Amino acid sequence: MRPQVVAHRGASHDNAEHTLRAYVAALDDGADGVECDVRLTADGHLVCVHDRDLRRTAGSRGVVSTMELAELDELDFASWKNPWADLDDEAPVRDDRLDRVLTLSTLLETVADYDRRVEVAIETKHPTRYGGLVERRLVEQLRRLGWDRPGAPVRVMSFSWTALQRVERLAPDLQLVQLLDRARQWPMLSQVVGPGWVVGPGIETLTEHHKLGKRIRKTGHDMHVWT
């Protein structure tokens, strides 16, 4: 079986993570799938941002969940990746729209319109002040594309098993991935993960605990390993 190439936060080695530019580059480079993290804004939009606050990726002290989409759209999410770009006289003119905050709806529409099947792995970030609203908004967006049905090119991931249970109640046919980053979490998680769920240990955890993978597979669960 040929390994899948999944673009983590887009083609984030050469482009600012979670920007539309990073995802378009990944698609054009032939990635089999893309991965994103989602958070909910104060006015109810799911945006692709990893961190709780914006210091690292937008140079702002703002917190995603306390800001509205229009406020986030005013920020620069790309310059941190290449702060000297404006000084390069020979650099091509960039479309700034590709470097703004990216909504999940825009990412999903971009992938859906592509000329081949591309898998999408979506991680919901927790804890959150909005509780289950994150999962409800996510399922609503997937349902609009018909991606809540069997065979849809999407999987929903989280370190929160209660979040995944909420998704399962809303959309029983979605593929779910229970993430874990410590081997000692598995005995407890093994009691709560659904029978059809995939288990997602980190590669470092598997490297440090060689028997963990076998213990997971013995329970009948497939694995989704993350880096």
PDB file of C-alpha atoms in Angstrom:
ATOM      1  CA  MET A   1       0.000   0.000   0.000  1.00  0.00           C
ATOM      2  CA  ARG A   2       1.386   3.402  -1.003  1.00  0.00           C
ATOM      3  CA  PRO A   3       1.711   5.781   1.963  1.00  0.00           C
ATOM      4  CA  GLN A   4      -0.522   8.827   1.863  1.00  0.00           C
ATOM      5  CA  VAL A   5       1.038  12.272   1.756  1.00  0.00           C
ATOM      6  CA  VAL A   6      -0.966  14.519   4.082  1.00  0.00           C
ATOM      7  CA  ALA A   7      -0.103  18.218   4.197  1.00  0.00           C
ATOM      8  CA  HIS A   8       0.019  19.189   7.874  1.00  0.00           C
ATOM      9  CA  ARG A   9      -1.581  22.654   8.131  1.00  0.00           C
ATOM     10  CA  GLY A  10      -1.087  22.855   4.361  1.00  0.00           C
ATOM     11  CA  ALA A  11       2.315  22.999   2.680  1.00  0.00           C
ATOM     12  CA  SER A  12       3.578  24.632   5.854  1.00  0.00           C
ATOM     13  CA  HIS A  13       7.304  24.133   5.293  1.00  0.00           C
ATOM     14  CA  ASP A  14       7.406  26.801   2.593  1.00  0.00           C
ATOM     15  CA  ASN A  15       4.234  28.741   3.405  1.00  0.00           C
ATOM     16  CA  ALA A  16       2.593  30.178   6.489  1.00  0.00           C
ATOM     17  CA  GLU A  17       0.548  27.445   8.128  1.00  0.00           C
ATOM     18  CA  HIS A  18      -3.225  27.331   7.789  1.00  0.00           C
ATOM     19  CA  THR A  19      -3.332  29.944   5.021  1.00  0.00           C
ATOM     20  CA  LEU A  20      -5.150  29.335   1.768  1.00  0.00           C
ATOM     21  CA  ARG A  21      -1.789  29.794   0.049  1.00  0.00           C
ATOM     22  CA  ALA A  22      -0.390  26.839   1.997  1.00  0.00           C
ATOM     23  CA  TYR A  23      -3.305  24.590   1.090  1.00  0.00           C
ATOM     24  CA  VAL A  24      -3.380  25.537  -2.592  1.00  0.00           C
ATOM     25  CA  ALA A  25       0.352  24.815  -2.752  1.00  0.00           C
ATOM     26  CA  ALA A  26      -0.226  21.410  -1.145  1.00  0.00           C
ATOM     27  CA  LEU A  27      -2.968  20.547  -3.625  1.00  0.00           C
ATOM     28  CA  ASP A  28      -0.883  21.692  -6.575  1.00  0.00           C
ATOM     29  CA  ASP A  29       2.036  19.620  -5.281  1.00  0.00           C
ATOM     30  CA  GLY A  30      -0.131  16.500  -5.357  1.00  0.00           C
ATOM     31  CA  ALA A  31      -0.881  15.951  -1.663  1.00  0.00           C
ATOM     32  CA  ASP A  32      -3.309  13.086  -1.040  1.00  0.00           C
ATOM     33  CA  GLY A  33      -4.801  14.884   1.922  1.00  0.00           C
ATOM     34  CA  VAL A  34      -4.668  18.014   4.036  1.00  0.00           C
ATOM     35  CA  GLU A  35      -4.917  18.538   7.788  1.00  0.00           C
ATOM     36  CA  CYS A  36      -6.236  21.511   9.721  1.00  0.00           C
ATOM     37  CA  ASP A  37      -7.115  22.624  13.230  1.00  0.00           C
ATOM     38  CA  VAL A  38     -10.313  24.567  13.850  1.00  0.00           C
ATOM     39  CA  ARG A  39     -11.427  27.077  16.453  1.00  0.00           C
ATOM     40  CA  LEU A  40     -14.665  29.020  16.802  1.00  0.00           C
ATOM     41  CA  THR A  41     -14.728  32.818  16.622  1.00  0.00           C
ATOM     42  CA  ALA A  42     -16.857  35.023  18.851  1.00  0.00           C
ATOM     43  CA  ASP A  43     -19.426  35.375  16.054  1.00  0.00           C
ATOM     44  CA  GLY A  44     -19.661  31.667  15.297  1.00  0.00           C
ATOM     45  CA  HIS A  45     -17.254  31.040  12.404  1.00  0.00           C
ATOM     46  CA  LEU A  46     -14.877  28.084  12.314  1.00  0.00           C
ATOM     47  CA  VAL A  47     -11.386  29.247  11.382  1.00  0.00           C
ATOM     48  CA  CYS A  48      -8.219  27.286  10.721  1.00  0.00           C
ATOM     49  CA  VAL A  49      -5.916  28.315  13.557  1.00  0.00           C
ATOM     50  CA  HIS A  50      -3.826  26.015  15.748  1.00  0.00           C
ATOM     51  CA  ASP A  51      -3.003  28.142  18.779  1.00  0.00           C
ATOM     52  CA  ARG A  52      -5.448  29.592  21.281  1.00  0.00           C
ATOM     53  CA  ASP A  53      -3.929  33.048  20.832  1.00  0.00           C
ATOM     54  CA  LEU A  54      -2.410  34.817  17.835  1.00  0.00           C
ATOM     55  CA  ARG A  55       1.033  35.806  19.068  1.00  0.00           C
ATOM     56  CA  ARG A  56       2.932  33.216  17.046  1.00  0.00           C
ATOM     57  CA  THR A  57       1.062  33.328  13.743  1.00  0.00           C
ATOM     58  CA  ALA A  58      -0.282  36.889  13.532  1.00  0.00           C
ATOM     59  CA  GLY A  59       1.785  38.936  15.970  1.00  0.00           C
ATOM     60  CA  SER A  60      -1.300  39.767  18.020  1.00  0.00           C
ATOM     61  CA  ARG A  61      -2.162  39.217  21.662  1.00  0.00           C
ATOM     62  CA  GLY A  62      -5.740  38.476  20.695  1.00  0.00           C
ATOM     63  CA  VAL A  63      -7.478  35.211  21.554  1.00  0.00           C
ATOM     64  CA  VAL A  64      -9.317  33.571  18.659  1.00  0.00           C
ATOM     65  CA  SER A  65     -12.477  32.766  20.609  1.00  0.00           C
ATOM     66  CA  THR A  66     -12.924  36.379  21.763  1.00  0.00           C
ATOM     67  CA  MET A  67     -12.565  37.950  18.307  1.00  0.00           C
ATOM     68  CA  GLU A  68     -15.012  38.215  15.431  1.00  0.00           C
ATOM     69  CA  LEU A  69     -14.131  37.060  11.942  1.00  0.00           C
ATOM     70  CA  ALA A  70     -13.886  40.625  10.625  1.00  0.00           C
ATOM     71  CA  GLU A  71     -11.290  41.432  13.282  1.00  0.00           C
ATOM     72  CA  LEU A  72      -9.240  38.358  12.420  1.00  0.00           C
ATOM     73  CA  ASP A  73      -9.454  39.213   8.735  1.00  0.00           C
ATOM     74  CA  GLU A  74      -7.552  42.441   9.379  1.00  0.00           C
ATOM     75  CA  LEU A  75      -4.498  40.570  10.688  1.00  0.00           C
ATOM     76  CA  ASP A  76      -1.437  39.391   8.772  1.00  0.00           C
ATOM     77  CA  PHE A  77      -1.088  35.613   9.113  1.00  0.00           C
ATOM     78  CA  ALA A  78       1.883  35.225   6.766  1.00  0.00           C
ATOM     79  CA  SER A  79       4.704  37.695   7.411  1.00  0.00           C
ATOM     80  CA  TRP A  80       6.062  35.726  10.379  1.00  0.00           C
ATOM     81  CA  LYS A  81       7.034  32.943   7.968  1.00  0.00           C
ATOM     82  CA  ASN A  82       9.124  35.229   5.745  1.00  0.00           C
ATOM     83  CA  PRO A  83       9.547  38.637   7.412  1.00  0.00           C
ATOM     84  CA  TRP A  84      11.971  39.826   4.706  1.00  0.00           C
ATOM     85  CA  ALA A  85       9.659  39.188   1.742  1.00  0.00           C
ATOM     86  CA  ASP A  86       8.803  42.868   1.287  1.00  0.00           C
ATOM     87  CA  LEU A  87      12.497  43.693   0.838  1.00  0.00           C
ATOM     88  CA  ASP A  88      12.917  41.341  -2.123  1.00  0.00           C
ATOM     89  CA  ASP A  89      12.535  43.507  -5.235  1.00  0.00           C
ATOM     90  CA  GLU A  90      12.491  40.444  -7.485  1.00  0.00           C
ATOM     91  CA  ALA A  91       9.826  38.558  -5.572  1.00  0.00           C
ATOM     92  CA  PRO A  92       6.513  38.088  -7.424  1.00  0.00           C
ATOM     93  CA  VAL A  93       3.539  40.183  -6.357  1.00  0.00           C
ATOM     94  CA  ARG A  94       1.558  38.242  -3.756  1.00  0.00           C
ATOM     95  CA  ASP A  95      -2.206  38.058  -3.454  1.00  0.00           C
ATOM     96  CA  ASP A  96      -2.771  39.065   0.161  1.00  0.00           C
ATOM     97  CA  ARG A  97      -6.142  37.327   0.196  1.00  0.00           C
ATOM     98  CA  LEU A  98      -4.304  34.006   0.296  1.00  0.00           C
ATOM     99  CA  ASP A  99      -2.525  35.025   3.504  1.00  0.00           C
ATOM    100  CA  ARG A 100      -5.480  36.103   5.638  1.00  0.00           C
ATOM    101  CA  VAL A 101      -7.294  34.059   8.242  1.00  0.00           C
ATOM    102  CA  LEU A 102      -8.789  30.995   6.572  1.00  0.00           C
ATOM    103  CA  THR A 103     -12.320  29.858   7.357  1.00  0.00           C
ATOM    104  CA  LEU A 104     -13.047  26.157   7.349  1.00  0.00           C
ATOM    105  CA  SER A 105     -15.838  26.711   4.836  1.00  0.00           C
ATOM    106  CA  THR A 106     -13.376  28.231   2.346  1.00  0.00           C
ATOM    107  CA  LEU A 107     -10.936  25.361   2.828  1.00  0.00           C
ATOM    108  CA  LEU A 108     -13.639  22.725   2.350  1.00  0.00           C
ATOM    109  CA  GLU A 109     -14.998  24.434  -0.760  1.00  0.00           C
ATOM    110  CA  THR A 110     -11.476  24.676  -2.199  1.00  0.00           C
ATOM    111  CA  VAL A 111     -10.880  20.969  -1.662  1.00  0.00           C
ATOM    112  CA  ALA A 112     -14.332  19.990  -2.937  1.00  0.00           C
ATOM    113  CA  ASP A 113     -13.801  21.966  -6.158  1.00  0.00           C
ATOM    114  CA  TYR A 114     -10.452  20.319  -6.863  1.00  0.00           C
ATOM    115  CA  ASP A 115     -10.194  17.951  -9.821  1.00  0.00           C
ATOM    116  CA  ARG A 116      -9.413  14.857  -7.744  1.00  0.00           C
ATOM    117  CA  ARG A 117     -10.328  13.333  -4.405  1.00  0.00           C
ATOM    118  CA  VAL A 118      -8.427  14.889  -1.516  1.00  0.00           C
ATOM    119  CA  GLU A 119      -8.824  13.680   2.065  1.00  0.00           C
ATOM    120  CA  VAL A 120      -9.357  16.237   4.834  1.00  0.00           C
ATOM    121  CA  ALA A 121      -8.410  15.639   8.471  1.00  0.00           C
ATOM    122  CA  ILE A 122     -10.004  18.186  10.817  1.00  0.00           C
ATOM    123  CA  GLU A 123      -8.942  18.523  14.444  1.00  0.00           C
ATOM    124  CA  THR A 124     -11.222  20.341  16.867  1.00  0.00           C
ATOM    125  CA  LYS A 125      -9.250  22.140  19.557  1.00  0.00           C
ATOM    126  CA  HIS A 126     -10.303  21.819  23.191  1.00  0.00           C
ATOM    127  CA  PRO A 127     -11.079  22.984  25.805  1.00  0.00           C
ATOM    128  CA  THR A 128     -13.179  25.807  24.404  1.00  0.00           C
ATOM    129  CA  ARG A 129     -15.514  28.375  25.911  1.00  0.00           C
ATOM    130  CA  TYR A 130     -18.184  27.356  23.393  1.00  0.00           C
ATOM    131  CA  GLY A 131     -18.430  23.680  24.348  1.00  0.00           C
ATOM    132  CA  GLY A 132     -20.376  21.582  21.864  1.00  0.00           C
ATOM    133  CA  LEU A 133     -21.077  24.491  19.510  1.00  0.00           C
ATOM    134  CA  VAL A 134     -17.768  23.745  17.761  1.00  0.00           C
ATOM    135  CA  GLU A 135     -18.938  20.271  16.788  1.00  0.00           C
ATOM    136  CA  ARG A 136     -22.401  21.464  15.760  1.00  0.00           C
ATOM    137  CA  ARG A 137     -20.958  24.100  13.450  1.00  0.00           C
ATOM    138  CA  LEU A 138     -18.514  21.560  12.025  1.00  0.00           C
ATOM    139  CA  VAL A 139     -21.179  18.991  11.232  1.00  0.00           C
ATOM    140  CA  GLU A 140     -23.384  21.688   9.676  1.00  0.00           C
ATOM    141  CA  GLN A 141     -20.603  22.605   7.254  1.00  0.00           C
ATOM    142  CA  LEU A 142     -19.826  19.001   6.379  1.00  0.00           C
ATOM    143  CA  ARG A 143     -23.504  18.255   5.843  1.00  0.00           C
ATOM    144  CA  ARG A 144     -23.840  21.115   3.346  1.00  0.00           C
ATOM    145  CA  LEU A 145     -21.257  19.342   1.187  1.00  0.00           C
ATOM    146  CA  GLY A 146     -22.779  15.916   1.746  1.00  0.00           C
ATOM    147  CA  TRP A 147     -19.647  14.954   3.653  1.00  0.00           C
ATOM    148  CA  ASP A 148     -21.487  13.500   6.634  1.00  0.00           C
ATOM    149  CA  ARG A 149     -22.174  10.271   4.718  1.00  0.00           C
ATOM    150  CA  PRO A 150     -20.232   7.010   4.416  1.00  0.00           C
ATOM    151  CA  GLY A 151     -17.250   7.318   2.099  1.00  0.00           C
ATOM    152  CA  ALA A 152     -16.853  11.067   2.591  1.00  0.00           C
ATOM    153  CA  PRO A 153     -13.243  12.281   2.223  1.00  0.00           C
ATOM    154  CA  VAL A 154     -13.076  13.594   5.767  1.00  0.00           C
ATOM    155  CA  ARG A 155     -12.164  12.475   9.261  1.00  0.00           C
ATOM    156  CA  VAL A 156     -12.707  14.417  12.468  1.00  0.00           C
ATOM    157  CA  MET A 157     -10.002  14.236  15.122  1.00  0.00           C
ATOM    158  CA  SER A 158      -9.700  15.410  18.699  1.00  0.00           C
ATOM    159  CA  PHE A 159      -7.870  14.768  21.942  1.00  0.00           C
ATOM    160  CA  SER A 160     -11.294  15.149  23.602  1.00  0.00           C
ATOM    161  CA  TRP A 161     -13.315  11.948  23.545  1.00  0.00           C
ATOM    162  CA  THR A 162     -16.422  13.841  24.659  1.00  0.00           C
ATOM    163  CA  ALA A 163     -16.083  16.084  21.596  1.00  0.00           C
ATOM    164  CA  LEU A 164     -15.920  13.024  19.355  1.00  0.00           C
ATOM    165  CA  GLN A 165     -18.965  11.545  21.057  1.00  0.00           C
ATOM    166  CA  ARG A 166     -20.845  14.752  20.245  1.00  0.00           C
ATOM    167  CA  VAL A 167     -19.836  14.443  16.587  1.00  0.00           C
ATOM    168  CA  GLU A 168     -20.906  10.799  16.537  1.00  0.00           C
ATOM    169  CA  ARG A 169     -24.355  11.682  17.846  1.00  0.00           C
ATOM    170  CA  LEU A 170     -24.757  14.391  15.203  1.00  0.00           C
ATOM    171  CA  ALA A 171     -23.265  12.449  12.282  1.00  0.00           C
ATOM    172  CA  PRO A 172     -22.895   8.716  13.002  1.00  0.00           C
ATOM    173  CA  ASP A 173     -21.278   7.947   9.643  1.00  0.00           C
ATOM    174  CA  LEU A 174     -18.297  10.291  10.010  1.00  0.00           C
ATOM    175  CA  GLN A 175     -14.893   8.738  10.569  1.00  0.00           C
ATOM    176  CA  LEU A 176     -13.567   9.745  13.985  1.00  0.00           C
ATOM    177  CA  VAL A 177     -10.007   9.736  15.315  1.00  0.00           C
ATOM    178  CA  GLN A 178      -9.201   9.722  19.019  1.00  0.00           C
ATOM    179  CA  LEU A 179      -5.841  11.427  19.364  1.00  0.00           C
ATOM    180  CA  LEU A 180      -3.434  10.703  22.203  1.00  0.00           C
ATOM    181  CA  ASP A 181       0.015  12.000  23.049  1.00  0.00           C
ATOM    182  CA  ARG A 182       0.859   9.902  26.108  1.00  0.00           C
ATOM    183  CA  ALA A 183       0.929   6.117  26.370  1.00  0.00           C
ATOM    184  CA  ARG A 184      -0.596   6.241  29.844  1.00  0.00           C
ATOM    185  CA  GLN A 185      -3.788   7.708  28.353  1.00  0.00           C
ATOM    186  CA  TRP A 186      -4.598   4.537  26.447  1.00  0.00           C
ATOM    187  CA  PRO A 187      -5.948   2.341  29.307  1.00  0.00           C
ATOM    188  CA  MET A 188      -8.634   4.939  30.040  1.00  0.00           C
ATOM    189  CA  LEU A 189      -9.320   5.875  26.418  1.00  0.00           C
ATOM    190  CA  SER A 190      -9.641   2.227  25.416  1.00  0.00           C
ATOM    191  CA  GLN A 191     -12.761   2.113  27.590  1.00  0.00           C
ATOM    192  CA  VAL A 192     -14.491   5.064  25.923  1.00  0.00           C
ATOM    193  CA  VAL A 193     -13.524   5.075  22.222  1.00  0.00           C
ATOM    194  CA  GLY A 194     -16.293   3.907  19.946  1.00  0.00           C
ATOM    195  CA  PRO A 195     -15.951   0.549  18.174  1.00  0.00           C
ATOM    196  CA  GLY A 196     -15.538   2.167  14.764  1.00  0.00           C
ATOM    197  CA  TRP A 197     -13.185   4.923  15.837  1.00  0.00           C
ATOM    198  CA  VAL A 198      -9.604   5.220  14.663  1.00  0.00           C
ATOM    199  CA  VAL A 199      -6.920   5.750  17.321  1.00  0.00           C
ATOM    200  CA  GLY A 200      -4.313   8.437  16.673  1.00  0.00           C
ATOM    201  CA  PRO A 201      -1.093   8.176  18.683  1.00  0.00           C
ATOM    202  CA  GLY A 202       1.764  10.570  18.027  1.00  0.00           C
ATOM    203  CA  ILE A 203       4.852   9.183  16.308  1.00  0.00           C
ATOM    204  CA  GLU A 204       7.041  10.180  19.265  1.00  0.00           C
ATOM    205  CA  THR A 205       4.759   8.309  21.650  1.00  0.00           C
ATOM    206  CA  LEU A 206       4.942   5.177  19.501  1.00  0.00           C
ATOM    207  CA  THR A 207       8.722   5.485  19.269  1.00  0.00           C
ATOM    208  CA  GLU A 208       9.106   5.758  23.039  1.00  0.00           C
ATOM    209  CA  HIS A 209       6.572   3.017  23.813  1.00  0.00           C
ATOM    210  CA  HIS A 210       7.129   0.237  21.296  1.00  0.00           C
ATOM    211  CA  LYS A 211       4.302  -1.974  22.553  1.00  0.00           C
ATOM    212  CA  LEU A 212       1.617   0.704  22.377  1.00  0.00           C
ATOM    213  CA  GLY A 213       0.868   0.148  18.703  1.00  0.00           C
ATOM    214  CA  LYS A 214       0.347  -3.572  19.241  1.00  0.00           C
ATOM    215  CA  ARG A 215      -1.886  -2.913  22.235  1.00  0.00           C
ATOM    216  CA  ILE A 216      -4.044  -0.582  20.155  1.00  0.00           C
ATOM    217  CA  ARG A 217      -4.263  -2.963  17.206  1.00  0.00           C
ATOM    218  CA  LYS A 218      -5.257  -5.842  19.494  1.00  0.00           C
ATOM    219  CA  THR A 219      -8.436  -3.925  20.301  1.00  0.00           C
ATOM    220  CA  GLY A 220      -9.355  -3.922  16.607  1.00  0.00           C
ATOM    221  CA  HIS A 221      -8.858  -0.216  15.995  1.00  0.00           C
ATOM    222  CA  ASP A 222      -7.063   1.184  12.968  1.00  0.00           C
ATOM    223  CA  MET A 223      -4.385   3.790  13.662  1.00  0.00           C
ATOM    224  CA  HIS A 224      -3.825   7.310  12.367  1.00  0.00           C
ATOM    225  CA  VAL A 225      -0.307   8.353  13.346  1.00  0.00           C
ATOM    226  CA  TRP A 226       0.509  12.047  13.573  1.00  0.00           C
ATOM    227  CA  THR A 227       3.840  13.852  13.693  1.00  0.00           C
TER     228      THR A 227
END
